[in-house]
mmCIF file with all atom_site columns, C-alpha atoms in Angstrom:
data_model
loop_
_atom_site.group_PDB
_atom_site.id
_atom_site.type_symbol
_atom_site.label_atom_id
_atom_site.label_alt_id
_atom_site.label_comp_id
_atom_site.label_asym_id
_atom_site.label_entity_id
_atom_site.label_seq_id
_atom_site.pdbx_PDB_ins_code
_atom_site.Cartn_x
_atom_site.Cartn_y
_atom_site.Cartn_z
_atom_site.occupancy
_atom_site.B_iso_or_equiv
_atom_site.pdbx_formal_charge
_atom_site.auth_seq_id
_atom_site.auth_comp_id
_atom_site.auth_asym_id
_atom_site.auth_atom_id
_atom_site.pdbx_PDB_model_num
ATOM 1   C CA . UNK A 1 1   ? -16.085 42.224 5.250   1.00 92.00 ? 1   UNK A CA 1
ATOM 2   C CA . UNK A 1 2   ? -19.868 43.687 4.482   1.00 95.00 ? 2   UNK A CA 1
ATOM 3   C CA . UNK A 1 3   ? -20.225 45.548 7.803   1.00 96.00 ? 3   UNK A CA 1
ATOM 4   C CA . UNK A 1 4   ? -17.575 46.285 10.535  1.00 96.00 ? 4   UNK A CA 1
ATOM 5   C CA . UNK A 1 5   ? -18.013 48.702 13.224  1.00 94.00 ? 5   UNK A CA 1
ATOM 6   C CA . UNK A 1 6   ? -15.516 49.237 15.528  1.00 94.00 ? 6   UNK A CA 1
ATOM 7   C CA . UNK A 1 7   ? -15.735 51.261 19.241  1.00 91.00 ? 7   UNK A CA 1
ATOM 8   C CA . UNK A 1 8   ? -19.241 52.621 18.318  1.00 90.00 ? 8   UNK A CA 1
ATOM 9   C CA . UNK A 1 9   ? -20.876 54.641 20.611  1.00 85.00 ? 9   UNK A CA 1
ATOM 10  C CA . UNK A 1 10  ? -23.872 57.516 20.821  1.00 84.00 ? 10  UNK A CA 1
ATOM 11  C CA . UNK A 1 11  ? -25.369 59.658 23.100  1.00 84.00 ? 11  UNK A CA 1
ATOM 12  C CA . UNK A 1 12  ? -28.346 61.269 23.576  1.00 78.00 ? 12  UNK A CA 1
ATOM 13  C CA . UNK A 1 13  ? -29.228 64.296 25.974  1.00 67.00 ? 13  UNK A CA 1
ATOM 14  C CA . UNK A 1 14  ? -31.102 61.763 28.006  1.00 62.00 ? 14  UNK A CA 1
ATOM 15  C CA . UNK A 1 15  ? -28.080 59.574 28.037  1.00 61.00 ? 15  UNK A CA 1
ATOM 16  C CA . UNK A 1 16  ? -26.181 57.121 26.650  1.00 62.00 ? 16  UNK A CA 1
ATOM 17  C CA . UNK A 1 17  ? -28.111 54.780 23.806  1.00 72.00 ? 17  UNK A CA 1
ATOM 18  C CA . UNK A 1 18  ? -24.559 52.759 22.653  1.00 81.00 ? 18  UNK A CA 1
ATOM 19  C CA . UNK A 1 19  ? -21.494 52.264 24.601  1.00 78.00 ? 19  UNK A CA 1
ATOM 20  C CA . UNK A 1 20  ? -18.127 50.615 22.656  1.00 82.00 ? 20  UNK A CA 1
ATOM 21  C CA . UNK A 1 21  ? -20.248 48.284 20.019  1.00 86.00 ? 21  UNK A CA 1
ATOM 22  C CA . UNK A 1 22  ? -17.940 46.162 18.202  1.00 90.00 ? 22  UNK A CA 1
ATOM 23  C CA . UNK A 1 23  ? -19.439 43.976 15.370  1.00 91.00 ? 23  UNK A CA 1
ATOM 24  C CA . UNK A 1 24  ? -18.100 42.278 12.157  1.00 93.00 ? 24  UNK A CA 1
ATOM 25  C CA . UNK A 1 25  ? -20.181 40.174 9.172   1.00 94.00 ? 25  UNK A CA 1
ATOM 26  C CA . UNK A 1 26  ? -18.888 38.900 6.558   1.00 93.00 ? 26  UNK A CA 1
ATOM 27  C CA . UNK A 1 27  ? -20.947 38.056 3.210   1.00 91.00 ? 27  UNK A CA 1
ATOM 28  C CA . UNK A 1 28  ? -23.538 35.250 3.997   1.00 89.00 ? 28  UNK A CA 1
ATOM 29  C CA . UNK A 1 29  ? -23.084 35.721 7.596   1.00 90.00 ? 29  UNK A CA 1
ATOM 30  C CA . UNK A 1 30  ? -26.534 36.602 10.093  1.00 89.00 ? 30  UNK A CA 1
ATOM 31  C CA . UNK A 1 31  ? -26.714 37.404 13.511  1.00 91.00 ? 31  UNK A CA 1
ATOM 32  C CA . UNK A 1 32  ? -29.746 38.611 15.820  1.00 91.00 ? 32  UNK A CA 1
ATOM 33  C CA . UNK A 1 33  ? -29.491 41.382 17.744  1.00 90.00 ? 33  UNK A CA 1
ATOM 34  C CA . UNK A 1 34  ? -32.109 40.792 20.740  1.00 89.00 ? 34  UNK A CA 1
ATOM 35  C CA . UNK A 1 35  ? -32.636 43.563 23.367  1.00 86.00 ? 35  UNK A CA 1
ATOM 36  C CA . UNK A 1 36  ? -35.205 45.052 25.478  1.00 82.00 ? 36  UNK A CA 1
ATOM 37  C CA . UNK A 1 37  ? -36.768 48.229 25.002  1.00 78.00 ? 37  UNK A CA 1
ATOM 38  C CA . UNK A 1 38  ? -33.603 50.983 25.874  1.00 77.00 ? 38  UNK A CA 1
ATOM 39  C CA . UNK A 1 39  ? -31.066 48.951 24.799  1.00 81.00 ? 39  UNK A CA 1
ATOM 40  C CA . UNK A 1 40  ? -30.008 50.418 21.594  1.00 83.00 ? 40  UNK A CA 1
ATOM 41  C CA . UNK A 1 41  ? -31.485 48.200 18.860  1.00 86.00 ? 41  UNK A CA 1
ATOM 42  C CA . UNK A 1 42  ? -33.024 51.355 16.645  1.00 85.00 ? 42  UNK A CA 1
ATOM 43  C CA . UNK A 1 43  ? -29.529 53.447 17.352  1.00 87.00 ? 43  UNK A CA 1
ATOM 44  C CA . UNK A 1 44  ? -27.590 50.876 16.203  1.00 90.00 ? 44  UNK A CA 1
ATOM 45  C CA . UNK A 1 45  ? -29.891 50.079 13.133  1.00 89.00 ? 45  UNK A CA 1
ATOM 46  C CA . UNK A 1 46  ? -30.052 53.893 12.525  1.00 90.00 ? 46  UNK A CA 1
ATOM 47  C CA . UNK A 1 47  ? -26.346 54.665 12.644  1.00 92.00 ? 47  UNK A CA 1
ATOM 48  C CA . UNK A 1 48  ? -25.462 51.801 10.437  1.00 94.00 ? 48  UNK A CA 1
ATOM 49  C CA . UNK A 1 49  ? -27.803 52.993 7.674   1.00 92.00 ? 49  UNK A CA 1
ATOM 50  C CA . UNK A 1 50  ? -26.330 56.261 7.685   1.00 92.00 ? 50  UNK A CA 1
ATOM 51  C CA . UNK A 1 51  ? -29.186 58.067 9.307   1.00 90.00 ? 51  UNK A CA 1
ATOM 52  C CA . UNK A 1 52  ? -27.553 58.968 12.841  1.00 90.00 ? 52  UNK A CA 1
ATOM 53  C CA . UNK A 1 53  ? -24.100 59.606 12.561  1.00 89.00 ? 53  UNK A CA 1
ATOM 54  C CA . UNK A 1 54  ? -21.768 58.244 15.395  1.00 88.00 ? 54  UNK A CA 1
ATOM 55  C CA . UNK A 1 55  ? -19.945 60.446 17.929  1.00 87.00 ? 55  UNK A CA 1
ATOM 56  C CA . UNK A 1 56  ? -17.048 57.863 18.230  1.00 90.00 ? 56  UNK A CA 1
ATOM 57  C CA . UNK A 1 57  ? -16.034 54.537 16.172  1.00 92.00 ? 57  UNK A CA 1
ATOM 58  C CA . UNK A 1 58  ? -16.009 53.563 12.698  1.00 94.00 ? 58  UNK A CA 1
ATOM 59  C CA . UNK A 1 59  ? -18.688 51.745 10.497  1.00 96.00 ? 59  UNK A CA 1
ATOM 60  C CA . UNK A 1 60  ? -17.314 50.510 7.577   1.00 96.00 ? 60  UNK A CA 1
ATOM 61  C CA . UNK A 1 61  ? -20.173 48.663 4.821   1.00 97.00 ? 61  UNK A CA 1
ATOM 62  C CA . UNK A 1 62  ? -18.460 46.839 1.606   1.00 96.00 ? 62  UNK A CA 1
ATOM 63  C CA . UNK A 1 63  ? -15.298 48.906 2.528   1.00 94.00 ? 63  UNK A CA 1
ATOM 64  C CA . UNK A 1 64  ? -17.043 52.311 2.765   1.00 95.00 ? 64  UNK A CA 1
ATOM 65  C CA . UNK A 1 65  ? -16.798 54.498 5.896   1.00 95.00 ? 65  UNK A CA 1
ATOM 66  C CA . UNK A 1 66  ? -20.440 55.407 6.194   1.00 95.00 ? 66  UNK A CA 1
ATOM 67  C CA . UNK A 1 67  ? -19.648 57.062 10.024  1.00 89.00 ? 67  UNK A CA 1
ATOM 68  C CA . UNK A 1 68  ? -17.801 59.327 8.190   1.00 90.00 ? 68  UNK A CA 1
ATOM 69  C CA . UNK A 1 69  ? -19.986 59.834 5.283   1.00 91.00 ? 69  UNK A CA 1
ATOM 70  C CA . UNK A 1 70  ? -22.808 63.122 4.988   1.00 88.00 ? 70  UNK A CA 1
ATOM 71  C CA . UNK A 1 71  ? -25.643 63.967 3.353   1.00 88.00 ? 71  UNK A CA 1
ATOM 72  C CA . UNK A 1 72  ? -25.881 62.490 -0.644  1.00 91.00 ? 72  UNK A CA 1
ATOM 73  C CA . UNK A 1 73  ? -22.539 60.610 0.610   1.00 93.00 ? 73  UNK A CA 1
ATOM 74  C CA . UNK A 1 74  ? -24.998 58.227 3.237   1.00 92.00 ? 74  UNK A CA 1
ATOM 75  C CA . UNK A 1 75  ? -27.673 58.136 0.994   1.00 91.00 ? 75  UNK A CA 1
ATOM 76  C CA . UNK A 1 76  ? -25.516 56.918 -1.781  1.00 91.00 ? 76  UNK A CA 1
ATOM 77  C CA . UNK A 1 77  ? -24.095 54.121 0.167   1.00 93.00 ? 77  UNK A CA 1
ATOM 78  C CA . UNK A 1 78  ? -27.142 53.214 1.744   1.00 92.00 ? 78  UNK A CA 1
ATOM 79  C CA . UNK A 1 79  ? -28.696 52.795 -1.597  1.00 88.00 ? 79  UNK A CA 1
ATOM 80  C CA . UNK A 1 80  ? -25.889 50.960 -3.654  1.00 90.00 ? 80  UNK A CA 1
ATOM 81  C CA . UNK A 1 81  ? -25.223 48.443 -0.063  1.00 93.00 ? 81  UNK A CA 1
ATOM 82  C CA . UNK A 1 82  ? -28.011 48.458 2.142   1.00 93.00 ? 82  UNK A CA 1
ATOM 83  C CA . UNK A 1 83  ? -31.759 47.007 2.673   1.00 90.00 ? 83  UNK A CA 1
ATOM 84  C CA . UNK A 1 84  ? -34.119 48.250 5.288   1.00 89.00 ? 84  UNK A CA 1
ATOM 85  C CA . UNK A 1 85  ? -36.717 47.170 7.091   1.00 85.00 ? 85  UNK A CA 1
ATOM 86  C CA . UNK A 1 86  ? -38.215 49.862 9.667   1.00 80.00 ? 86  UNK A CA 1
ATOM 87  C CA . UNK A 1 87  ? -40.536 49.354 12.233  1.00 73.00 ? 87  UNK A CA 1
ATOM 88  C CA . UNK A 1 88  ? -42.942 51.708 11.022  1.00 74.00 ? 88  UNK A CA 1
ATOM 89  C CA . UNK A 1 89  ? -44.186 51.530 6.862   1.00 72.00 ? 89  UNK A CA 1
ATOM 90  C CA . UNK A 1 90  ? -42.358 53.280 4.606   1.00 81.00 ? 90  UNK A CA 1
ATOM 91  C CA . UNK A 1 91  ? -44.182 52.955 1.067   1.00 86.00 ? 91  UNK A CA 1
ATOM 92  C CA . UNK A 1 92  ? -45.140 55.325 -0.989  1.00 90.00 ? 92  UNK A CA 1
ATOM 93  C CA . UNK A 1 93  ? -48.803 55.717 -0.488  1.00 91.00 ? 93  UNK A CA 1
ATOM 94  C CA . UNK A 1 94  ? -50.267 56.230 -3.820  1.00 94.00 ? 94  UNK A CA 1
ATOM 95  C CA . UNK A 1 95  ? -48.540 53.091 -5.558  1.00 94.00 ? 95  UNK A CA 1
ATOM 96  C CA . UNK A 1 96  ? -49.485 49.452 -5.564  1.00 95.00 ? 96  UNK A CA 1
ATOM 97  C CA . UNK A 1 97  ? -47.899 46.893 -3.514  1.00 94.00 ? 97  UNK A CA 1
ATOM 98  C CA . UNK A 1 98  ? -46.217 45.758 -6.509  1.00 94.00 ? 98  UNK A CA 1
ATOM 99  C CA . UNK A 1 99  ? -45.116 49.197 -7.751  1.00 94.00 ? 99  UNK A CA 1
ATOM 100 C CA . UNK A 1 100 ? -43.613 50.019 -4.534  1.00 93.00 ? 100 UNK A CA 1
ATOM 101 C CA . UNK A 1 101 ? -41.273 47.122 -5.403  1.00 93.00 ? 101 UNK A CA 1
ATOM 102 C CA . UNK A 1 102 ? -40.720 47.923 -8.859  1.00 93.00 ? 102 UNK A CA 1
ATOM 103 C CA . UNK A 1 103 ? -39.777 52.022 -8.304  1.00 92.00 ? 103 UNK A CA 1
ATOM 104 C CA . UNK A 1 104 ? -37.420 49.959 -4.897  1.00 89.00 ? 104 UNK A CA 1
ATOM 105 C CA . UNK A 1 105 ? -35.793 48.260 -7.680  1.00 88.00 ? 105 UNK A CA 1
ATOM 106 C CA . UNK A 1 106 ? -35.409 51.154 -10.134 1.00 88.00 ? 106 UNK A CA 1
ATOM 107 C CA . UNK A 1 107 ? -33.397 52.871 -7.345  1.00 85.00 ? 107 UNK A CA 1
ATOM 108 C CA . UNK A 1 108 ? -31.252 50.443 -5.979  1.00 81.00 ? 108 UNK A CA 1
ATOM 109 C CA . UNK A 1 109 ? -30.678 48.406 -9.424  1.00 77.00 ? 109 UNK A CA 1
ATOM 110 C CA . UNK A 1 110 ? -31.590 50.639 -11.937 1.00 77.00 ? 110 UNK A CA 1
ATOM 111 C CA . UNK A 1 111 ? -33.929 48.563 -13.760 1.00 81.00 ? 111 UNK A CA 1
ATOM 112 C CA . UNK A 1 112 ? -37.098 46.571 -13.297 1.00 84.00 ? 112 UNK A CA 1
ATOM 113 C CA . UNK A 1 113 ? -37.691 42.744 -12.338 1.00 87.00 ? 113 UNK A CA 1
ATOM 114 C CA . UNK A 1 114 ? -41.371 41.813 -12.115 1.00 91.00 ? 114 UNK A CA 1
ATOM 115 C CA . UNK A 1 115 ? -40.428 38.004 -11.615 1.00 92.00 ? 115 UNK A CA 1
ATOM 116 C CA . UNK A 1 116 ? -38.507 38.409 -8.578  1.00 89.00 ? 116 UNK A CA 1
ATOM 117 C CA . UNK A 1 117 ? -41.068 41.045 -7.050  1.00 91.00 ? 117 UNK A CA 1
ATOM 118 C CA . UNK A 1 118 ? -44.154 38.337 -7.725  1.00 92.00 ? 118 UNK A CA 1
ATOM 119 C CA . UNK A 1 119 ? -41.923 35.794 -6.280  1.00 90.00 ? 119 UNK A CA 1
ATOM 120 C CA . UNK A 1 120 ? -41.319 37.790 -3.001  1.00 87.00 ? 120 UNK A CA 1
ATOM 121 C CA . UNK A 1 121 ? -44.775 38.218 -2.573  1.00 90.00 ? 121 UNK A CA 1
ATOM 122 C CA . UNK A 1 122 ? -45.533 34.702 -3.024  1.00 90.00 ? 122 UNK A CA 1
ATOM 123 C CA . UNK A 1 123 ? -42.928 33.434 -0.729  1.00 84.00 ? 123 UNK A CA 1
ATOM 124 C CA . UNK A 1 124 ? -44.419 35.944 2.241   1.00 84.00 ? 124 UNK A CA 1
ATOM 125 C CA . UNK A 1 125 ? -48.260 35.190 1.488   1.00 87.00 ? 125 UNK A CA 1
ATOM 126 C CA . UNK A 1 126 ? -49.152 38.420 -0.144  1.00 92.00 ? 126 UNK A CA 1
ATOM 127 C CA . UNK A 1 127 ? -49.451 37.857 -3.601  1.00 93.00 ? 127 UNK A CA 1
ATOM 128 C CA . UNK A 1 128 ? -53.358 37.985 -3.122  1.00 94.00 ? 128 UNK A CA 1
ATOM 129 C CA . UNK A 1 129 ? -52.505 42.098 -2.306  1.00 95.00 ? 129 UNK A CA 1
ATOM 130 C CA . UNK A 1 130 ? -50.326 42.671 -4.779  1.00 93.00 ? 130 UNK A CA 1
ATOM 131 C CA . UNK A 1 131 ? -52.393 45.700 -6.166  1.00 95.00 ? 131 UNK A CA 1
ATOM 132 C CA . UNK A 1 132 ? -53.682 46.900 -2.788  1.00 95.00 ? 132 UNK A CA 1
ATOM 133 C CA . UNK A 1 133 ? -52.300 50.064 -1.943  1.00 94.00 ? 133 UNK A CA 1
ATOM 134 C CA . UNK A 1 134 ? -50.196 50.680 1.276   1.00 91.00 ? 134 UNK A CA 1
ATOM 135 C CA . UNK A 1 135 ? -53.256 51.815 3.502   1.00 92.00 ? 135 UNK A CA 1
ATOM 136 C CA . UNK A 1 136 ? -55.336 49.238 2.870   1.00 94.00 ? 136 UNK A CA 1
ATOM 137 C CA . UNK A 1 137 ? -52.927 46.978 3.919   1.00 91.00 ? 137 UNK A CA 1
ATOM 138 C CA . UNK A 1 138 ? -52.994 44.839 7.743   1.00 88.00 ? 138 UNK A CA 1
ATOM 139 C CA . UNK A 1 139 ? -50.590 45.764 9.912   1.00 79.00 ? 139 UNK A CA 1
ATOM 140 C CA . UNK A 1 140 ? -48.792 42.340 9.471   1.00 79.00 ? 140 UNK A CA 1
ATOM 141 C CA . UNK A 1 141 ? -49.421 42.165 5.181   1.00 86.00 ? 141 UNK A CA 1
ATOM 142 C CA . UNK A 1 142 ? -48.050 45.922 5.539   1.00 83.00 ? 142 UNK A CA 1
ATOM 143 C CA . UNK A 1 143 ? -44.573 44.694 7.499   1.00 78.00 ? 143 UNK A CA 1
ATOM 144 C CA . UNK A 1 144 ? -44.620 41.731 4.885   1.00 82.00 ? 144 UNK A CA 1
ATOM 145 C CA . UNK A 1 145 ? -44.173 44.286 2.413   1.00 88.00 ? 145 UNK A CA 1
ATOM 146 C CA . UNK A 1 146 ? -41.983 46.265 3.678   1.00 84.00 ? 146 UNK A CA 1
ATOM 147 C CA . UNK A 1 147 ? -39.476 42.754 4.265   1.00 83.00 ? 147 UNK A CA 1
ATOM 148 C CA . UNK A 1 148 ? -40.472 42.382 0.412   1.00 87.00 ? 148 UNK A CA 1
ATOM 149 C CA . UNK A 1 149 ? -39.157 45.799 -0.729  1.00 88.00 ? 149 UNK A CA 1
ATOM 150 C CA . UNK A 1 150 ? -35.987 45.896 1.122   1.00 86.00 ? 150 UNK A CA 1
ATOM 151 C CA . UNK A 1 151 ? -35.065 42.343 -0.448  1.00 86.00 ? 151 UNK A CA 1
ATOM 152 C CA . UNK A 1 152 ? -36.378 42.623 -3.820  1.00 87.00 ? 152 UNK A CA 1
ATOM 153 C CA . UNK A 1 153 ? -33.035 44.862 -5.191  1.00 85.00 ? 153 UNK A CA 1
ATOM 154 C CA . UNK A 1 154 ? -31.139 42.292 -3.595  1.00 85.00 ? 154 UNK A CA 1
ATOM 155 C CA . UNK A 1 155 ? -29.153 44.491 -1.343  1.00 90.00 ? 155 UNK A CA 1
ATOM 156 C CA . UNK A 1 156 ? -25.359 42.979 0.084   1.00 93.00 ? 156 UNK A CA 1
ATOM 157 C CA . UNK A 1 157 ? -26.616 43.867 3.790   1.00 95.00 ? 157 UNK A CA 1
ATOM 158 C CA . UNK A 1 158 ? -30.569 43.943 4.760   1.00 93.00 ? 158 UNK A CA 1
ATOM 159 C CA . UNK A 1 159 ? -31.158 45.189 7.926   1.00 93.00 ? 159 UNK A CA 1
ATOM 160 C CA . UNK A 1 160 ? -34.372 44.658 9.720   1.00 89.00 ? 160 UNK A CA 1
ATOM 161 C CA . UNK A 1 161 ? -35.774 46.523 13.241  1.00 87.00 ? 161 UNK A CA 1
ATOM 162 C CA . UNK A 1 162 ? -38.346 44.099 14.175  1.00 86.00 ? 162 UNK A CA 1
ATOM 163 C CA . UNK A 1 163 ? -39.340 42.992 11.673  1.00 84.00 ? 163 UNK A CA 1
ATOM 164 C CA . UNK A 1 164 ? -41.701 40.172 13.092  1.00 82.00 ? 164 UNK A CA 1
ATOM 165 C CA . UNK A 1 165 ? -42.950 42.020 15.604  1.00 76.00 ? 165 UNK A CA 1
ATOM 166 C CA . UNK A 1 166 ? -46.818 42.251 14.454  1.00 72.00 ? 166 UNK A CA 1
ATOM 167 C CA . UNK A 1 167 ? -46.645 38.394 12.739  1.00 79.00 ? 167 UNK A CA 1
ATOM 168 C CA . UNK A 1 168 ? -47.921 35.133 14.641  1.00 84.00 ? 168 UNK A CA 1
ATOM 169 C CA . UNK A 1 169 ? -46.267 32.386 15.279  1.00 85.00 ? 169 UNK A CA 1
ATOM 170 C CA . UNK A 1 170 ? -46.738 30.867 11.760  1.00 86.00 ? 170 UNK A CA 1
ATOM 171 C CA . UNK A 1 171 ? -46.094 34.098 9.403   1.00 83.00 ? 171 UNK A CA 1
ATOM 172 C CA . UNK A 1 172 ? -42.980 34.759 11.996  1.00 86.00 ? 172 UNK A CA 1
ATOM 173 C CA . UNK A 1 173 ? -41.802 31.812 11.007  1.00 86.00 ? 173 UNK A CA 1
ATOM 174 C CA . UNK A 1 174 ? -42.385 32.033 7.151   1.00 82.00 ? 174 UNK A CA 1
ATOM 175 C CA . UNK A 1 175 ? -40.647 35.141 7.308   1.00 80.00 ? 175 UNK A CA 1
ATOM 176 C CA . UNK A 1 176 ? -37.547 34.020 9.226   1.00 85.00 ? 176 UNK A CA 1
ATOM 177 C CA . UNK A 1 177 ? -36.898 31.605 7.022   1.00 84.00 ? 177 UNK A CA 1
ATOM 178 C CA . UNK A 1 178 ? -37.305 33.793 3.981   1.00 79.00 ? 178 UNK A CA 1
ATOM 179 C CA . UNK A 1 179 ? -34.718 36.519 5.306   1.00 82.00 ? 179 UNK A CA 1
ATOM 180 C CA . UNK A 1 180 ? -32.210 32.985 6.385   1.00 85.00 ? 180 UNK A CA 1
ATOM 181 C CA . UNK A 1 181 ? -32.977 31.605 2.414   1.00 82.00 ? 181 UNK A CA 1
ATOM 182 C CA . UNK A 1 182 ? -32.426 34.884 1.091   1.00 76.00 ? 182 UNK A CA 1
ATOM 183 C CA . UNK A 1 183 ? -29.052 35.252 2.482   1.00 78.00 ? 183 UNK A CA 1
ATOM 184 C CA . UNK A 1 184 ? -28.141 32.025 1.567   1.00 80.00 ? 184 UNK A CA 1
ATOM 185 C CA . UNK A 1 185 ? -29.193 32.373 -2.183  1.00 78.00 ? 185 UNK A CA 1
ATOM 186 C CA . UNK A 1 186 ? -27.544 35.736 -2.979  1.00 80.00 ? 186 UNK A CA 1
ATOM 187 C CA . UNK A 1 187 ? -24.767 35.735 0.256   1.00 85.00 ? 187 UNK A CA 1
ATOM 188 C CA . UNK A 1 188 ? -26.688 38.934 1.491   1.00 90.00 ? 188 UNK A CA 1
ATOM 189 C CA . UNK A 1 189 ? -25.678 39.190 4.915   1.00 94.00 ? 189 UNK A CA 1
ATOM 190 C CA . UNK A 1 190 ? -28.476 39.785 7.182   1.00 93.00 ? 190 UNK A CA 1
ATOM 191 C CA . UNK A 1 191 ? -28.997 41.491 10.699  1.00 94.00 ? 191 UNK A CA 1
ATOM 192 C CA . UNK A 1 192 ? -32.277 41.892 12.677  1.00 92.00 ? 192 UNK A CA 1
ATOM 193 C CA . UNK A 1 193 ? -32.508 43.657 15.785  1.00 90.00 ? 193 UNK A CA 1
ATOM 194 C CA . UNK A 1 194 ? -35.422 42.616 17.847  1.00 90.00 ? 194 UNK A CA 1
ATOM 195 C CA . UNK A 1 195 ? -36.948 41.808 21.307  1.00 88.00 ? 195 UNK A CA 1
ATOM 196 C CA . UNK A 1 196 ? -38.946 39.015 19.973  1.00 88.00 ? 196 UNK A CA 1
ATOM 197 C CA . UNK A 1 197 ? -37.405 35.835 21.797  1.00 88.00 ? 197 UNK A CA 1
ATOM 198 C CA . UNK A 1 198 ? -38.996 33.370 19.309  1.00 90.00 ? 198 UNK A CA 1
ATOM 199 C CA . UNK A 1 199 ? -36.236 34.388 17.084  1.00 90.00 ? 199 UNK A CA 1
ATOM 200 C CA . UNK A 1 200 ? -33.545 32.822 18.774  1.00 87.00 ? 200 UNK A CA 1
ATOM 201 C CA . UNK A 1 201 ? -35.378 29.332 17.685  1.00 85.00 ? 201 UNK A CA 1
ATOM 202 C CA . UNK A 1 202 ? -34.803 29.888 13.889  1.00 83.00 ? 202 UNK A CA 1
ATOM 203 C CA . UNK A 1 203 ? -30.868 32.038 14.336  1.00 82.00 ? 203 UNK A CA 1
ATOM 204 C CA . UNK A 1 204 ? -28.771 30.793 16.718  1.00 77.00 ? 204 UNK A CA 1
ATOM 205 C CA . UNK A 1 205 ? -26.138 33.415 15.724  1.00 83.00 ? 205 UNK A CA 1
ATOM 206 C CA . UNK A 1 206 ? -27.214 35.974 18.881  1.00 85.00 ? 206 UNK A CA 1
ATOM 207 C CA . UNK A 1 207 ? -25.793 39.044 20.004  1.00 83.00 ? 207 UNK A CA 1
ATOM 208 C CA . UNK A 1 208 ? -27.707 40.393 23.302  1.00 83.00 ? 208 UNK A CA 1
ATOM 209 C CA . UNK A 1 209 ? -27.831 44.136 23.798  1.00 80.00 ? 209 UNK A CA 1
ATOM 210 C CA . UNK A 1 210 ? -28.711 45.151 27.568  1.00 72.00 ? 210 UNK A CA 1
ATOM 211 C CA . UNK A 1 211 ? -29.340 48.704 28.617  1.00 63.00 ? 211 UNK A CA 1
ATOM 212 C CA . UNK A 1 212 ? -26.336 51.067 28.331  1.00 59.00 ? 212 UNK A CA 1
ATOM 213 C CA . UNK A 1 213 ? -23.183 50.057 30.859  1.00 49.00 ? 213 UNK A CA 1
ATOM 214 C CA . UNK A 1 214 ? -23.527 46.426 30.077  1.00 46.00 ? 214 UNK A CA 1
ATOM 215 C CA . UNK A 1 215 ? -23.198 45.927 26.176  1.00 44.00 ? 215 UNK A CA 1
ATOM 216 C CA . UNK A 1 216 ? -21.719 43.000 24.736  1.00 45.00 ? 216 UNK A CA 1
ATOM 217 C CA . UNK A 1 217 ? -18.592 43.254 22.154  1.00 42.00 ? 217 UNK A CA 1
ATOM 218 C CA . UNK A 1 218 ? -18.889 40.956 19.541  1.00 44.00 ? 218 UNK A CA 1
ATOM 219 C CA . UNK A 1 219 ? -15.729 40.270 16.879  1.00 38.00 ? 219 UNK A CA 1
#
C-alpha cells in the first residue's frame, strides 16, 4: 500500500480541522478529495507530507510511519516518496523554470533528466517559459510549474492542494489528464484535494470532506 492512514485526526485551538480520517491507495490508484473551505483539505495534505504531525492515527507512505516520524526523519521520507503541489509557489526565485526542475530532480533522484523536464513542460503548455524565472510567471503558468516540478522526479505518491484552482476550463482539463496519464505511466498514485467541482468530471474516484463532525471514512 503507498499511503494508509488510519483514525487520523487534528486539532487546532480554534477547533477541530480532522476527525477519524481513514484512507488507503494502493500504487496506480487516484482519488479526489473535494471539500469546502473548513473542511480539512490543507490539514490532511499537510499531515500526510510530514509537515503537521497528527495528534492521533497512523500514516503510513511505502511502509513508513511518517505520523511518527520528526524533523530530517519527515523530510527524508517526503523526499524519497512524495510529490507536492501547494497552493501557493514554491520555486526558487532566482532559477529558471527549467532549473527549478532540474535542482527538483537532483534532490529527489539524484541526478539530472532534461528530456523528461522539456517533456513536462510541453505536455502543460509552458515550454514557451521555460527560461522565465518564477516571478515573471502568470498565476496559472506559475501553478503549471509547480504540477511540473512535483512530477518531474517521478515521485510514488504526488499530492496536489488545488491544484487547478487558477486554470480555465481548457488548461484544467489539460492538467487533469496529465496528473491521470502520469499515474498511469509510472503507477504513481495520485491524490488532489480540492473544491473545484469540475474535477469530479475527469476522476470519478471521490472522497467528500464536510466540515468537522461529518467526515467520511473511506477504506
Amino acid at each position: 500500500m503507498v499511503l494508509e492512514i488510519r483514525g487520523l485526526a487534528h486539532d487546532y485551538f480554534s477547533g477541530t480541522a480532522l476527525s477519524q480520517i481513514d484512507l488507503s491507495l494502493g500504487k496506480g490508484q487516484h482519488s479526489l478529495l473535494l471539500g469546502p473551505s473548513g473542511s480539512g483539505k490543507t490539514t490532511l495534505i499537510n499531515l500526510i507530507c510530514g509537515l503537521l504531525t497528527p495528534q492521533c492515527g497512523t500514516i503510513r507512505i511505502c511502509g513508513e510511519d511518517m505520523g511518527a516520524a520528526r524533523g530530517s526523519e519527515a523530510d527524508d521520507i517526503r523526499r524519497r516518496h512524495v510529490g507536492i503541489v501547494f497552493q501557493t509557489l514554491r520555486l526558487v526565485s532566482a532559477l529558471s523554470l527549467f532549473d527549478n526542475l532540474l535542482l527538483a530532480q537532483r534532490l529527489q533522484r539524484g541526478g539530472k533528466d532534461p528530456a523528461t523536464a522539456r517533456a513536462l513542460v510541453a505536455a502543460l503548455g509552458i515550454e514557451h517559459r521555460i527560461k522565465a524565472r518564477p516571478a515573471e510567471l502568470s498565476q496559472g503558468e506559475a501553478q503549471r510549474a509547480a504540477i511540473a516540478r512535483a512530477l518531474v522526479g517521478e515521485p510514488a505518491l504526488l499530492v496536489a492542494d488545488e491544484p487547478t484552482s487558477a486554470l480555465d476550463g481548457e488548461n484544467m482539463r489539460r492538467v487533469a489528464d496529465l496528473l491521470l496519464e502520469n499515474a498511469e505511466r509510472t503507477g504513481t498514485t495520485l491524490l488532489i484535494a480540492t473544491h473545484d467541482e469540475r474535477l469530479k468530471d475527469v476522476m470519478p474516484n471521490v472522497v467528500e470532506l464536510t466540515p468537522p463532525g461529518a467526515q467520511r471514512r473511506v477504506a
